[in-house]
Amino acid sequence: MILTVTLNTALDLTYRVAALVPHTSHRVGHSAERPGGKGVNVARVLAALGHETVVTGFAGGPTGERLRELLAPVPRLTDALVTTEAATRRTVAVVDAAAGDTTQFNEAGAPVAPAEWAAFRTRYTDLLSGARAVALCGSLPPGVHVGAYAELIRTARGAGVPVLLDTSGEPLRRGIAARPDVVKPNADELAGLTGSRDPRRAALDARRRGAHAVVASLGPDGLLATTPDGLWRAAPPAPVHGNPTGAGDSAVAALLAGLAAATPWPARLTEAVALSAATVASPVAGEYDPAVLTDLLPKVAVTREDDPA
């Protein structure tokens, strides 16, 4: 199985309106409720692709109960979340049909008690024994120390399980020093880590800091990857318009599946770009359009530039 960790889960709400106009009232044309948080989104995509997946992290209160209710019927997905006393946060995505973009509202995470963190650490260690790969995704909730991801990476490496890290800020800085197999930042997160706005230079710098491979998201321009096998760029044939919420998580799902299977890098990047674009084309956050995925897979351009310095 493939394991995903979401320490800051969320109940995601998506509202679709004809046009988002500040200071006015809006009639919602369509609404959707989904279990969320980066690692949960990754797990749902993996399960939809046919992979046996386990979700762990935290969930609590009425929103946490609702999140788990929504996860329960998902085929090939197992809930191994740790219950917290504090309620799981909510996020709201408002899709503006006229503009073709999305406005996001994210609540702060619920605090995690020391006993809850200890319970999670035990469960995580137990789950690693059956995992082919693990993804550590998203922000850290209050009560979880800033070096948590570095700690979890070292535990995974000790168990012989390859690990992908998708976070930002100081958790990324500390986590990358623990030598994860893959990190998947976007351009802003890379700039915050390295101080460079040049994605290529920043990705190479990030890899020198400890990651075995760095896959940088360039938005509609695709992905830039610096790996032990060289420097690669992958891009869709044309920009895809729609709701970008969850597109990065779909890319992580593809990269994680490739990590678990030791797939060659060109194939990993092709799948990641196509799946990300297919998620943008979906009207609901965190889901992908299978028809768009099938159409794009043979059209993604992957080029090798040179070996990393």
PDB file of C-alpha atoms in Angstrom:
ATOM      1  CA  MET A   1       0.000   0.000   0.000  1.00  0.00           C
ATOM      2  CA  ILE A   2       0.888   3.685  -0.296  1.00  0.00           C
ATOM      3  CA  LEU A   3       0.704   5.850   2.844  1.00  0.00           C
ATOM      4  CA  THR A   4      -0.159   9.552   2.997  1.00  0.00           C
ATOM      5  CA  VAL A   5       0.172  11.776   6.068  1.00  0.00           C
ATOM      6  CA  THR A   6      -1.988  14.861   6.591  1.00  0.00           C
ATOM      7  CA  LEU A   7      -1.358  16.460   9.965  1.00  0.00           C
ATOM      8  CA  ASN A   8      -3.661  19.410   9.170  1.00  0.00           C
ATOM      9  CA  THR A   9      -6.724  17.809   7.551  1.00  0.00           C
ATOM     10  CA  ALA A  10      -9.706  19.894   6.451  1.00  0.00           C
ATOM     11  CA  LEU A  11     -13.311  19.634   5.409  1.00  0.00           C
ATOM     12  CA  ASP A  12     -13.298  21.279   1.971  1.00  0.00           C
ATOM     13  CA  LEU A  13     -16.326  23.219   0.734  1.00  0.00           C
ATOM     14  CA  THR A  14     -16.543  24.343  -2.906  1.00  0.00           C
ATOM     15  CA  TYR A  15     -19.060  26.976  -4.048  1.00  0.00           C
ATOM     16  CA  ARG A  16     -19.578  27.795  -7.706  1.00  0.00           C
ATOM     17  CA  VAL A  17     -21.011  31.245  -8.571  1.00  0.00           C
ATOM     18  CA  ALA A  18     -21.724  32.926 -11.901  1.00  0.00           C
ATOM     19  CA  ALA A  19     -19.375  35.802 -11.027  1.00  0.00           C
ATOM     20  CA  LEU A  20     -17.641  36.758  -7.796  1.00  0.00           C
ATOM     21  CA  VAL A  21     -18.338  40.439  -7.028  1.00  0.00           C
ATOM     22  CA  PRO A  22     -16.998  41.964  -3.780  1.00  0.00           C
ATOM     23  CA  HIS A  23     -19.454  43.568  -1.345  1.00  0.00           C
ATOM     24  CA  THR A  24     -22.488  41.816  -2.853  1.00  0.00           C
ATOM     25  CA  SER A  25     -24.648  38.773  -2.118  1.00  0.00           C
ATOM     26  CA  HIS A  26     -24.225  35.675  -4.315  1.00  0.00           C
ATOM     27  CA  ARG A  27     -26.468  32.791  -5.293  1.00  0.00           C
ATOM     28  CA  VAL A  28     -24.472  29.548  -5.261  1.00  0.00           C
ATOM     29  CA  GLY A  29     -25.131  27.567  -8.418  1.00  0.00           C
ATOM     30  CA  HIS A  30     -23.385  24.418  -7.189  1.00  0.00           C
ATOM     31  CA  SER A  31     -21.801  23.329  -3.915  1.00  0.00           C
ATOM     32  CA  ALA A  32     -19.717  20.323  -2.943  1.00  0.00           C
ATOM     33  CA  GLU A  33     -18.281  18.932   0.287  1.00  0.00           C
ATOM     34  CA  ARG A  34     -15.115  16.843   0.269  1.00  0.00           C
ATOM     35  CA  PRO A  35     -12.540  15.474   2.727  1.00  0.00           C
ATOM     36  CA  GLY A  36      -9.450  17.621   2.354  1.00  0.00           C
ATOM     37  CA  GLY A  37      -5.929  18.537   3.290  1.00  0.00           C
ATOM     38  CA  LYS A  38      -3.030  17.880   0.923  1.00  0.00           C
ATOM     39  CA  GLY A  39      -2.338  14.281   1.884  1.00  0.00           C
ATOM     40  CA  VAL A  40      -6.034  13.389   1.890  1.00  0.00           C
ATOM     41  CA  ASN A  41      -6.385  14.797  -1.620  1.00  0.00           C
ATOM     42  CA  VAL A  42      -3.322  12.821  -2.709  1.00  0.00           C
ATOM     43  CA  ALA A  43      -4.775   9.624  -1.250  1.00  0.00           C
ATOM     44  CA  ARG A  44      -8.139  10.109  -2.956  1.00  0.00           C
ATOM     45  CA  VAL A  45      -6.450  10.557  -6.325  1.00  0.00           C
ATOM     46  CA  LEU A  46      -4.243   7.499  -5.772  1.00  0.00           C
ATOM     47  CA  ALA A  47      -7.285   5.422  -4.835  1.00  0.00           C
ATOM     48  CA  ALA A  48      -9.126   6.613  -7.952  1.00  0.00           C
ATOM     49  CA  LEU A  49      -6.109   5.516 -10.007  1.00  0.00           C
ATOM     50  CA  GLY A  50      -6.377   2.016  -8.510  1.00  0.00           C
ATOM     51  CA  HIS A  51      -3.764   2.117  -5.722  1.00  0.00           C
ATOM     52  CA  GLU A  52      -4.421   0.724  -2.254  1.00  0.00           C
ATOM     53  CA  THR A  53      -3.916   3.758  -0.038  1.00  0.00           C
ATOM     54  CA  VAL A  54      -3.940   4.504   3.698  1.00  0.00           C
ATOM     55  CA  VAL A  55      -4.585   7.965   5.139  1.00  0.00           C
ATOM     56  CA  THR A  56      -3.226   8.974   8.529  1.00  0.00           C
ATOM     57  CA  GLY A  57      -2.947  12.237  10.433  1.00  0.00           C
ATOM     58  CA  PHE A  58      -5.550  13.904  12.640  1.00  0.00           C
ATOM     59  CA  ALA A  59      -9.318  14.473  12.603  1.00  0.00           C
ATOM     60  CA  GLY A  60     -11.626  15.690  15.360  1.00  0.00           C
ATOM     61  CA  GLY A  61     -14.963  17.236  16.281  1.00  0.00           C
ATOM     62  CA  PRO A  62     -18.062  17.363  14.045  1.00  0.00           C
ATOM     63  CA  THR A  63     -16.042  18.427  11.013  1.00  0.00           C
ATOM     64  CA  GLY A  64     -13.598  15.590  11.571  1.00  0.00           C
ATOM     65  CA  GLU A  65     -16.469  13.125  11.857  1.00  0.00           C
ATOM     66  CA  ARG A  66     -17.912  14.438   8.595  1.00  0.00           C
ATOM     67  CA  LEU A  67     -14.522  14.153   6.894  1.00  0.00           C
ATOM     68  CA  ARG A  68     -14.309  10.506   7.940  1.00  0.00           C
ATOM     69  CA  GLU A  69     -17.868   9.827   6.789  1.00  0.00           C
ATOM     70  CA  LEU A  70     -16.917  11.123   3.352  1.00  0.00           C
ATOM     71  CA  LEU A  71     -13.758   9.000   3.258  1.00  0.00           C
ATOM     72  CA  ALA A  72     -15.517   5.785   4.313  1.00  0.00           C
ATOM     73  CA  PRO A  73     -17.116   4.861   0.961  1.00  0.00           C
ATOM     74  CA  VAL A  74     -14.010   5.584  -1.132  1.00  0.00           C
ATOM     75  CA  PRO A  75     -12.793   2.290  -2.664  1.00  0.00           C
ATOM     76  CA  ARG A  76      -9.179   1.256  -1.962  1.00  0.00           C
ATOM     77  CA  LEU A  77      -8.775   3.942   0.727  1.00  0.00           C
ATOM     78  CA  THR A  78      -8.294   3.076   4.421  1.00  0.00           C
ATOM     79  CA  ASP A  79      -8.834   5.610   7.218  1.00  0.00           C
ATOM     80  CA  ALA A  80      -6.080   5.442   9.864  1.00  0.00           C
ATOM     81  CA  LEU A  81      -6.570   8.973  11.219  1.00  0.00           C
ATOM     82  CA  VAL A  82      -5.955   9.715  14.904  1.00  0.00           C
ATOM     83  CA  THR A  83      -8.889  11.343  16.717  1.00  0.00           C
ATOM     84  CA  THR A  84      -8.286  14.739  18.332  1.00  0.00           C
ATOM     85  CA  GLU A  85     -10.354  16.621  20.875  1.00  0.00           C
ATOM     86  CA  ALA A  86     -10.235  19.831  18.810  1.00  0.00           C
ATOM     87  CA  ALA A  87     -12.361  20.106  15.677  1.00  0.00           C
ATOM     88  CA  THR A  88     -10.905  19.736  12.183  1.00  0.00           C
ATOM     89  CA  ARG A  89     -10.697  22.996  10.221  1.00  0.00           C
ATOM     90  CA  ARG A  90     -12.688  23.940   7.113  1.00  0.00           C
ATOM     91  CA  THR A  91     -11.638  25.464   3.803  1.00  0.00           C
ATOM     92  CA  VAL A  92     -13.906  27.240   1.324  1.00  0.00           C
ATOM     93  CA  ALA A  93     -13.148  27.537  -2.409  1.00  0.00           C
ATOM     94  CA  VAL A  94     -15.336  29.942  -4.382  1.00  0.00           C
ATOM     95  CA  VAL A  95     -15.197  29.225  -8.115  1.00  0.00           C
ATOM     96  CA  ASP A  96     -15.921  32.264 -10.293  1.00  0.00           C
ATOM     97  CA  ALA A  97     -17.399  30.860 -13.513  1.00  0.00           C
ATOM     98  CA  ALA A  98     -17.100  34.170 -15.393  1.00  0.00           C
ATOM     99  CA  ALA A  99     -13.440  34.771 -14.588  1.00  0.00           C
ATOM    100  CA  GLY A 100     -12.453  31.107 -14.598  1.00  0.00           C
ATOM    101  CA  ASP A 101     -10.541  31.343 -11.322  1.00  0.00           C
ATOM    102  CA  THR A 102     -10.954  30.426  -7.661  1.00  0.00           C
ATOM    103  CA  THR A 103     -10.789  32.330  -4.364  1.00  0.00           C
ATOM    104  CA  GLN A 104      -9.725  30.253  -1.358  1.00  0.00           C
ATOM    105  CA  PHE A 105     -10.479  30.732   2.362  1.00  0.00           C
ATOM    106  CA  ASN A 106      -8.532  28.506   4.795  1.00  0.00           C
ATOM    107  CA  GLU A 107      -9.240  28.259   8.512  1.00  0.00           C
ATOM    108  CA  ALA A 108      -6.379  27.760  10.951  1.00  0.00           C
ATOM    109  CA  GLY A 109      -5.657  24.204  12.044  1.00  0.00           C
ATOM    110  CA  ALA A 110      -6.925  22.648  15.258  1.00  0.00           C
ATOM    111  CA  PRO A 111      -4.390  22.272  18.094  1.00  0.00           C
ATOM    112  CA  VAL A 112      -2.865  18.841  18.686  1.00  0.00           C
ATOM    113  CA  ALA A 113      -2.222  17.725  22.272  1.00  0.00           C
ATOM    114  CA  PRO A 114       1.067  15.992  23.240  1.00  0.00           C
ATOM    115  CA  ALA A 115      -0.750  12.686  23.878  1.00  0.00           C
ATOM    116  CA  GLU A 116      -2.375  12.907  20.429  1.00  0.00           C
ATOM    117  CA  TRP A 117       1.009  13.473  18.767  1.00  0.00           C
ATOM    118  CA  ALA A 118       2.432  10.477  20.638  1.00  0.00           C
ATOM    119  CA  ALA A 119      -0.501   8.325  19.481  1.00  0.00           C
ATOM    120  CA  PHE A 120       0.081   9.434  15.903  1.00  0.00           C
ATOM    121  CA  ARG A 121       3.812   8.630  16.068  1.00  0.00           C
ATOM    122  CA  THR A 122       3.000   5.094  17.188  1.00  0.00           C
ATOM    123  CA  ARG A 123       0.440   4.611  14.435  1.00  0.00           C
ATOM    124  CA  TYR A 124       2.753   6.064  11.777  1.00  0.00           C
ATOM    125  CA  THR A 125       5.589   3.722  12.747  1.00  0.00           C
ATOM    126  CA  ASP A 126       3.247   0.735  12.636  1.00  0.00           C
ATOM    127  CA  LEU A 127       1.870   1.706   9.209  1.00  0.00           C
ATOM    128  CA  LEU A 128       5.333   2.056   7.674  1.00  0.00           C
ATOM    129  CA  SER A 129       5.844  -1.693   7.967  1.00  0.00           C
ATOM    130  CA  GLY A 130       3.342  -2.249   5.139  1.00  0.00           C
ATOM    131  CA  ALA A 131       4.046   0.848   3.024  1.00  0.00           C
ATOM    132  CA  ARG A 132       5.774   0.963  -0.370  1.00  0.00           C
ATOM    133  CA  ALA A 133       6.112   4.769  -0.149  1.00  0.00           C
ATOM    134  CA  VAL A 134       4.900   7.608   2.075  1.00  0.00           C
ATOM    135  CA  ALA A 135       3.988  11.245   1.411  1.00  0.00           C
ATOM    136  CA  LEU A 136       4.180  13.907   4.137  1.00  0.00           C
ATOM    137  CA  CYS A 137       1.918  16.736   3.040  1.00  0.00           C
ATOM    138  CA  GLY A 138       0.764  20.194   4.044  1.00  0.00           C
ATOM    139  CA  SER A 139       1.109  22.590   6.934  1.00  0.00           C
ATOM    140  CA  LEU A 140       1.635  21.732  10.590  1.00  0.00           C
ATOM    141  CA  PRO A 141      -1.220  22.336  13.038  1.00  0.00           C
ATOM    142  CA  PRO A 142      -0.641  24.104  16.370  1.00  0.00           C
ATOM    143  CA  GLY A 143       0.943  21.805  18.927  1.00  0.00           C
ATOM    144  CA  VAL A 144       3.118  19.931  16.402  1.00  0.00           C
ATOM    145  CA  HIS A 145       6.782  20.972  16.539  1.00  0.00           C
ATOM    146  CA  VAL A 146       8.373  22.583  13.493  1.00  0.00           C
ATOM    147  CA  GLY A 147      10.810  19.714  13.010  1.00  0.00           C
ATOM    148  CA  ALA A 148       8.035  17.106  12.845  1.00  0.00           C
ATOM    149  CA  TYR A 149       8.498  16.301   9.170  1.00  0.00           C
ATOM    150  CA  ALA A 150      12.245  15.870   9.600  1.00  0.00           C
ATOM    151  CA  GLU A 151      11.487  13.424  12.414  1.00  0.00           C
ATOM    152  CA  LEU A 152       8.979  11.500  10.273  1.00  0.00           C
ATOM    153  CA  ILE A 153      11.390  11.386   7.323  1.00  0.00           C
ATOM    154  CA  ARG A 154      14.116   9.876   9.484  1.00  0.00           C
ATOM    155  CA  THR A 155      11.654   7.274  10.784  1.00  0.00           C
ATOM    156  CA  ALA A 156      10.629   6.344   7.224  1.00  0.00           C
ATOM    157  CA  ARG A 157      14.237   6.111   6.075  1.00  0.00           C
ATOM    158  CA  GLY A 158      15.011   3.883   9.048  1.00  0.00           C
ATOM    159  CA  ALA A 159      12.171   1.590   7.949  1.00  0.00           C
ATOM    160  CA  GLY A 160      13.449   1.524   4.350  1.00  0.00           C
ATOM    161  CA  VAL A 161      10.375   3.352   2.993  1.00  0.00           C
ATOM    162  CA  PRO A 162      10.906   6.046   0.313  1.00  0.00           C
ATOM    163  CA  VAL A 163       9.389   9.386   1.299  1.00  0.00           C
ATOM    164  CA  LEU A 164       8.038  12.425  -0.538  1.00  0.00           C
ATOM    165  CA  LEU A 165       7.759  15.786   1.245  1.00  0.00           C
ATOM    166  CA  ASP A 166       5.297  18.505   0.198  1.00  0.00           C
ATOM    167  CA  THR A 167       5.298  21.446   2.605  1.00  0.00           C
ATOM    168  CA  SER A 168       6.685  24.968   2.896  1.00  0.00           C
ATOM    169  CA  GLY A 169       8.543  27.401   5.139  1.00  0.00           C
ATOM    170  CA  GLU A 170      10.570  26.206   8.105  1.00  0.00           C
ATOM    171  CA  PRO A 171       9.067  22.668   8.052  1.00  0.00           C
ATOM    172  CA  LEU A 172      10.402  22.364   4.480  1.00  0.00           C
ATOM    173  CA  ARG A 173      13.796  23.776   5.440  1.00  0.00           C
ATOM    174  CA  ARG A 174      14.201  21.315   8.287  1.00  0.00           C
ATOM    175  CA  GLY A 175      12.601  18.441   6.422  1.00  0.00           C
ATOM    176  CA  ILE A 176      14.842  18.690   3.376  1.00  0.00           C
ATOM    177  CA  ALA A 177      17.916  18.348   5.603  1.00  0.00           C
ATOM    178  CA  ALA A 178      16.613  14.907   6.650  1.00  0.00           C
ATOM    179  CA  ARG A 179      17.159  13.748   3.031  1.00  0.00           C
ATOM    180  CA  PRO A 180      13.709  12.856   1.660  1.00  0.00           C
ATOM    181  CA  ASP A 181      13.631  11.011  -1.656  1.00  0.00           C
ATOM    182  CA  VAL A 182      11.518  13.720  -3.333  1.00  0.00           C
ATOM    183  CA  VAL A 183      10.386  17.223  -2.398  1.00  0.00           C
ATOM    184  CA  LYS A 184       7.651  18.948  -4.415  1.00  0.00           C
ATOM    185  CA  PRO A 185       7.639  22.727  -3.802  1.00  0.00           C
ATOM    186  CA  ASN A 186       6.148  25.414  -6.021  1.00  0.00           C
ATOM    187  CA  ALA A 187       8.167  28.360  -7.281  1.00  0.00           C
ATOM    188  CA  ASP A 188       7.286  30.593  -4.309  1.00  0.00           C
ATOM    189  CA  GLU A 189       8.158  27.867  -1.796  1.00  0.00           C
ATOM    190  CA  LEU A 190      11.478  27.293  -3.558  1.00  0.00           C
ATOM    191  CA  ALA A 191      12.226  31.004  -3.464  1.00  0.00           C
ATOM    192  CA  GLY A 192      11.429  31.106   0.244  1.00  0.00           C
ATOM    193  CA  LEU A 193      13.783  28.187   0.854  1.00  0.00           C
ATOM    194  CA  THR A 194      16.725  29.290  -1.305  1.00  0.00           C
ATOM    195  CA  GLY A 195      16.305  33.030  -1.848  1.00  0.00           C
ATOM    196  CA  SER A 196      16.378  32.573  -5.635  1.00  0.00           C
ATOM    197  CA  ARG A 197      13.525  33.403  -8.019  1.00  0.00           C
ATOM    198  CA  ASP A 198      15.153  31.385 -10.804  1.00  0.00           C
ATOM    199  CA  PRO A 199      13.376  27.976 -10.544  1.00  0.00           C
ATOM    200  CA  ARG A 200      16.288  26.081 -12.083  1.00  0.00           C
ATOM    201  CA  ARG A 201      18.899  27.588  -9.786  1.00  0.00           C
ATOM    202  CA  ALA A 202      16.589  27.256  -6.775  1.00  0.00           C
ATOM    203  CA  ALA A 203      15.794  23.589  -7.516  1.00  0.00           C
ATOM    204  CA  LEU A 204      19.495  22.736  -7.827  1.00  0.00           C
ATOM    205  CA  ASP A 205      20.191  24.582  -4.566  1.00  0.00           C
ATOM    206  CA  ALA A 206      17.351  22.722  -2.820  1.00  0.00           C
ATOM    207  CA  ARG A 207      18.748  19.383  -3.948  1.00  0.00           C
ATOM    208  CA  ARG A 208      22.170  20.278  -2.578  1.00  0.00           C
ATOM    209  CA  ARG A 209      20.481  20.895   0.793  1.00  0.00           C
ATOM    210  CA  GLY A 210      19.623  17.215   1.106  1.00  0.00           C
ATOM    211  CA  ALA A 211      16.764  16.064  -1.130  1.00  0.00           C
ATOM    212  CA  HIS A 212      17.536  13.229  -3.538  1.00  0.00           C
ATOM    213  CA  ALA A 213      15.228  14.848  -6.114  1.00  0.00           C
ATOM    214  CA  VAL A 214      13.374  18.171  -6.321  1.00  0.00           C
ATOM    215  CA  VAL A 215      10.270  18.547  -8.481  1.00  0.00           C
ATOM    216  CA  ALA A 216       9.228  22.186  -8.742  1.00  0.00           C
ATOM    217  CA  SER A 217       5.724  23.134  -9.810  1.00  0.00           C
ATOM    218  CA  LEU A 218       5.688  25.962 -12.363  1.00  0.00           C
ATOM    219  CA  GLY A 219       1.893  26.313 -12.512  1.00  0.00           C
ATOM    220  CA  PRO A 220       0.512  26.179 -16.064  1.00  0.00           C
ATOM    221  CA  ASP A 221       4.094  25.782 -17.378  1.00  0.00           C
ATOM    222  CA  GLY A 222       4.360  22.289 -15.866  1.00  0.00           C
ATOM    223  CA  LEU A 223       7.209  20.873 -13.787  1.00  0.00           C
ATOM    224  CA  LEU A 224      10.971  21.246 -13.435  1.00  0.00           C
ATOM    225  CA  ALA A 225      12.760  18.272 -11.864  1.00  0.00           C
ATOM    226  CA  THR A 226      16.355  17.948 -10.758  1.00  0.00           C
ATOM    227  CA  THR A 227      17.092  14.277 -10.057  1.00  0.00           C
ATOM    228  CA  PRO A 228      19.975  11.808  -9.817  1.00  0.00           C
ATOM    229  CA  ASP A 229      19.231  11.047 -13.504  1.00  0.00           C
ATOM    230  CA  GLY A 230      19.461  14.650 -14.694  1.00  0.00           C
ATOM    231  CA  LEU A 231      17.476  17.848 -15.065  1.00  0.00           C
ATOM    232  CA  TRP A 232      14.046  17.544 -16.699  1.00  0.00           C
ATOM    233  CA  ARG A 233      11.227  19.820 -17.810  1.00  0.00           C
ATOM    234  CA  ALA A 234       7.688  18.596 -18.431  1.00  0.00           C
ATOM    235  CA  ALA A 235       4.820  20.705 -19.754  1.00  0.00           C
ATOM    236  CA  PRO A 236       1.287  20.282 -21.077  1.00  0.00           C
ATOM    237  CA  PRO A 237       0.672  21.098 -24.765  1.00  0.00           C
ATOM    238  CA  ALA A 238      -1.363  24.187 -23.772  1.00  0.00           C
ATOM    239  CA  PRO A 239      -2.619  25.842 -20.561  1.00  0.00           C
ATOM    240  CA  VAL A 240      -5.753  24.241 -19.084  1.00  0.00           C
ATOM    241  CA  HIS A 241      -8.372  26.604 -17.660  1.00  0.00           C
ATOM    242  CA  GLY A 242     -10.552  25.811 -14.671  1.00  0.00           C
ATOM    243  CA  ASN A 243     -10.225  25.266 -10.918  1.00  0.00           C
ATOM    244  CA  PRO A 244      -6.564  24.839  -9.884  1.00  0.00           C
ATOM    245  CA  THR A 245      -7.430  23.700  -6.349  1.00  0.00           C
ATOM    246  CA  GLY A 246      -5.897  20.283  -5.790  1.00  0.00           C
ATOM    247  CA  ALA A 247      -3.837  20.271  -8.990  1.00  0.00           C
ATOM    248  CA  GLY A 248      -0.575  20.201  -7.050  1.00  0.00           C
ATOM    249  CA  ASP A 249      -1.893  17.347  -4.914  1.00  0.00           C
ATOM    250  CA  SER A 250      -2.672  15.347  -8.056  1.00  0.00           C
ATOM    251  CA  ALA A 251       0.887  15.906  -9.238  1.00  0.00           C
ATOM    252  CA  VAL A 252       2.114  14.604  -5.879  1.00  0.00           C
ATOM    253  CA  ALA A 253      -0.103  11.526  -6.269  1.00  0.00           C
ATOM    254  CA  ALA A 254       1.504  10.708  -9.604  1.00  0.00           C
ATOM    255  CA  LEU A 255       5.012  11.335  -8.277  1.00  0.00           C
ATOM    256  CA  LEU A 256       4.321   9.192  -5.216  1.00  0.00           C
ATOM    257  CA  ALA A 257       3.005   6.307  -7.323  1.00  0.00           C
ATOM    258  CA  GLY A 258       6.136   6.594  -9.467  1.00  0.00           C
ATOM    259  CA  LEU A 259       8.319   6.621  -6.360  1.00  0.00           C
ATOM    260  CA  ALA A 260       6.631   3.467  -5.038  1.00  0.00           C
ATOM    261  CA  ALA A 261       7.096   1.681  -8.374  1.00  0.00           C
ATOM    262  CA  ALA A 262      10.568   3.131  -9.148  1.00  0.00           C
ATOM    263  CA  THR A 263       9.203   4.366 -12.493  1.00  0.00           C
ATOM    264  CA  PRO A 264      11.705   6.198 -14.763  1.00  0.00           C
ATOM    265  CA  TRP A 265      11.580   9.967 -14.336  1.00  0.00           C
ATOM    266  CA  PRO A 266      10.135  10.846 -17.774  1.00  0.00           C
ATOM    267  CA  ALA A 267       7.117   8.615 -17.120  1.00  0.00           C
ATOM    268  CA  ARG A 268       6.652  10.018 -13.600  1.00  0.00           C
ATOM    269  CA  LEU A 269       6.694  13.586 -14.865  1.00  0.00           C
ATOM    270  CA  THR A 270       4.373  12.835 -17.773  1.00  0.00           C
ATOM    271  CA  GLU A 271       1.790  11.334 -15.427  1.00  0.00           C
ATOM    272  CA  ALA A 272       2.189  14.192 -12.933  1.00  0.00           C
ATOM    273  CA  VAL A 273       1.673  16.947 -15.505  1.00  0.00           C
ATOM    274  CA  ALA A 274      -1.274  15.225 -17.200  1.00  0.00           C
ATOM    275  CA  LEU A 275      -2.983  14.404 -13.910  1.00  0.00           C
ATOM    276  CA  SER A 276      -2.464  17.939 -12.603  1.00  0.00           C
ATOM    277  CA  ALA A 277      -4.002  19.445 -15.755  1.00  0.00           C
ATOM    278  CA  ALA A 278      -6.900  16.996 -15.594  1.00  0.00           C
ATOM    279  CA  THR A 279      -7.572  18.205 -12.045  1.00  0.00           C
ATOM    280  CA  VAL A 280      -7.694  21.825 -13.184  1.00  0.00           C
ATOM    281  CA  ALA A 281     -10.298  20.779 -15.769  1.00  0.00           C
ATOM    282  CA  SER A 282     -12.526  19.182 -13.108  1.00  0.00           C
ATOM    283  CA  PRO A 283     -15.297  21.414 -11.687  1.00  0.00           C
ATOM    284  CA  VAL A 284     -14.804  20.032  -8.150  1.00  0.00           C
ATOM    285  CA  ALA A 285     -11.671  20.619  -6.080  1.00  0.00           C
ATOM    286  CA  GLY A 286      -9.531  17.529  -5.546  1.00  0.00           C
ATOM    287  CA  GLU A 287     -10.946  15.460  -8.414  1.00  0.00           C
ATOM    288  CA  TYR A 288      -9.669  14.907 -11.940  1.00  0.00           C
ATOM    289  CA  ASP A 289     -11.325  14.529 -15.335  1.00  0.00           C
ATOM    290  CA  PRO A 290     -10.431  11.040 -16.667  1.00  0.00           C
ATOM    291  CA  ALA A 291     -11.125  12.036 -20.277  1.00  0.00           C
ATOM    292  CA  VAL A 292      -8.715  14.975 -20.055  1.00  0.00           C
ATOM    293  CA  LEU A 293      -6.094  12.718 -18.431  1.00  0.00           C
ATOM    294  CA  THR A 294      -6.356  10.162 -21.240  1.00  0.00           C
ATOM    295  CA  ASP A 295      -6.162  12.885 -23.865  1.00  0.00           C
ATOM    296  CA  LEU A 296      -3.129  14.624 -22.347  1.00  0.00           C
ATOM    297  CA  LEU A 297      -0.888  11.674 -21.467  1.00  0.00           C
ATOM    298  CA  PRO A 298       0.527  11.251 -25.006  1.00  0.00           C
ATOM    299  CA  LYS A 299       0.814  15.027 -25.468  1.00  0.00           C
ATOM    300  CA  VAL A 300       2.936  16.039 -22.477  1.00  0.00           C
ATOM    301  CA  ALA A 301       6.394  17.174 -23.557  1.00  0.00           C
ATOM    302  CA  VAL A 302       9.294  15.947 -21.392  1.00  0.00           C
ATOM    303  CA  THR A 303      12.796  17.161 -22.206  1.00  0.00           C
ATOM    304  CA  ARG A 304      16.135  16.534 -20.520  1.00  0.00           C
ATOM    305  CA  GLU A 305      18.385  19.566 -20.225  1.00  0.00           C
ATOM    306  CA  ASP A 306      21.610  18.564 -18.520  1.00  0.00           C
ATOM    307  CA  ASP A 307      22.950  16.889 -15.421  1.00  0.00           C
ATOM    308  CA  PRO A 308      22.599  18.785 -12.122  1.00  0.00           C
ATOM    309  CA  ALA A 309      25.695  20.605 -10.976  1.00  0.00           C
TER     310      ALA A 309
END
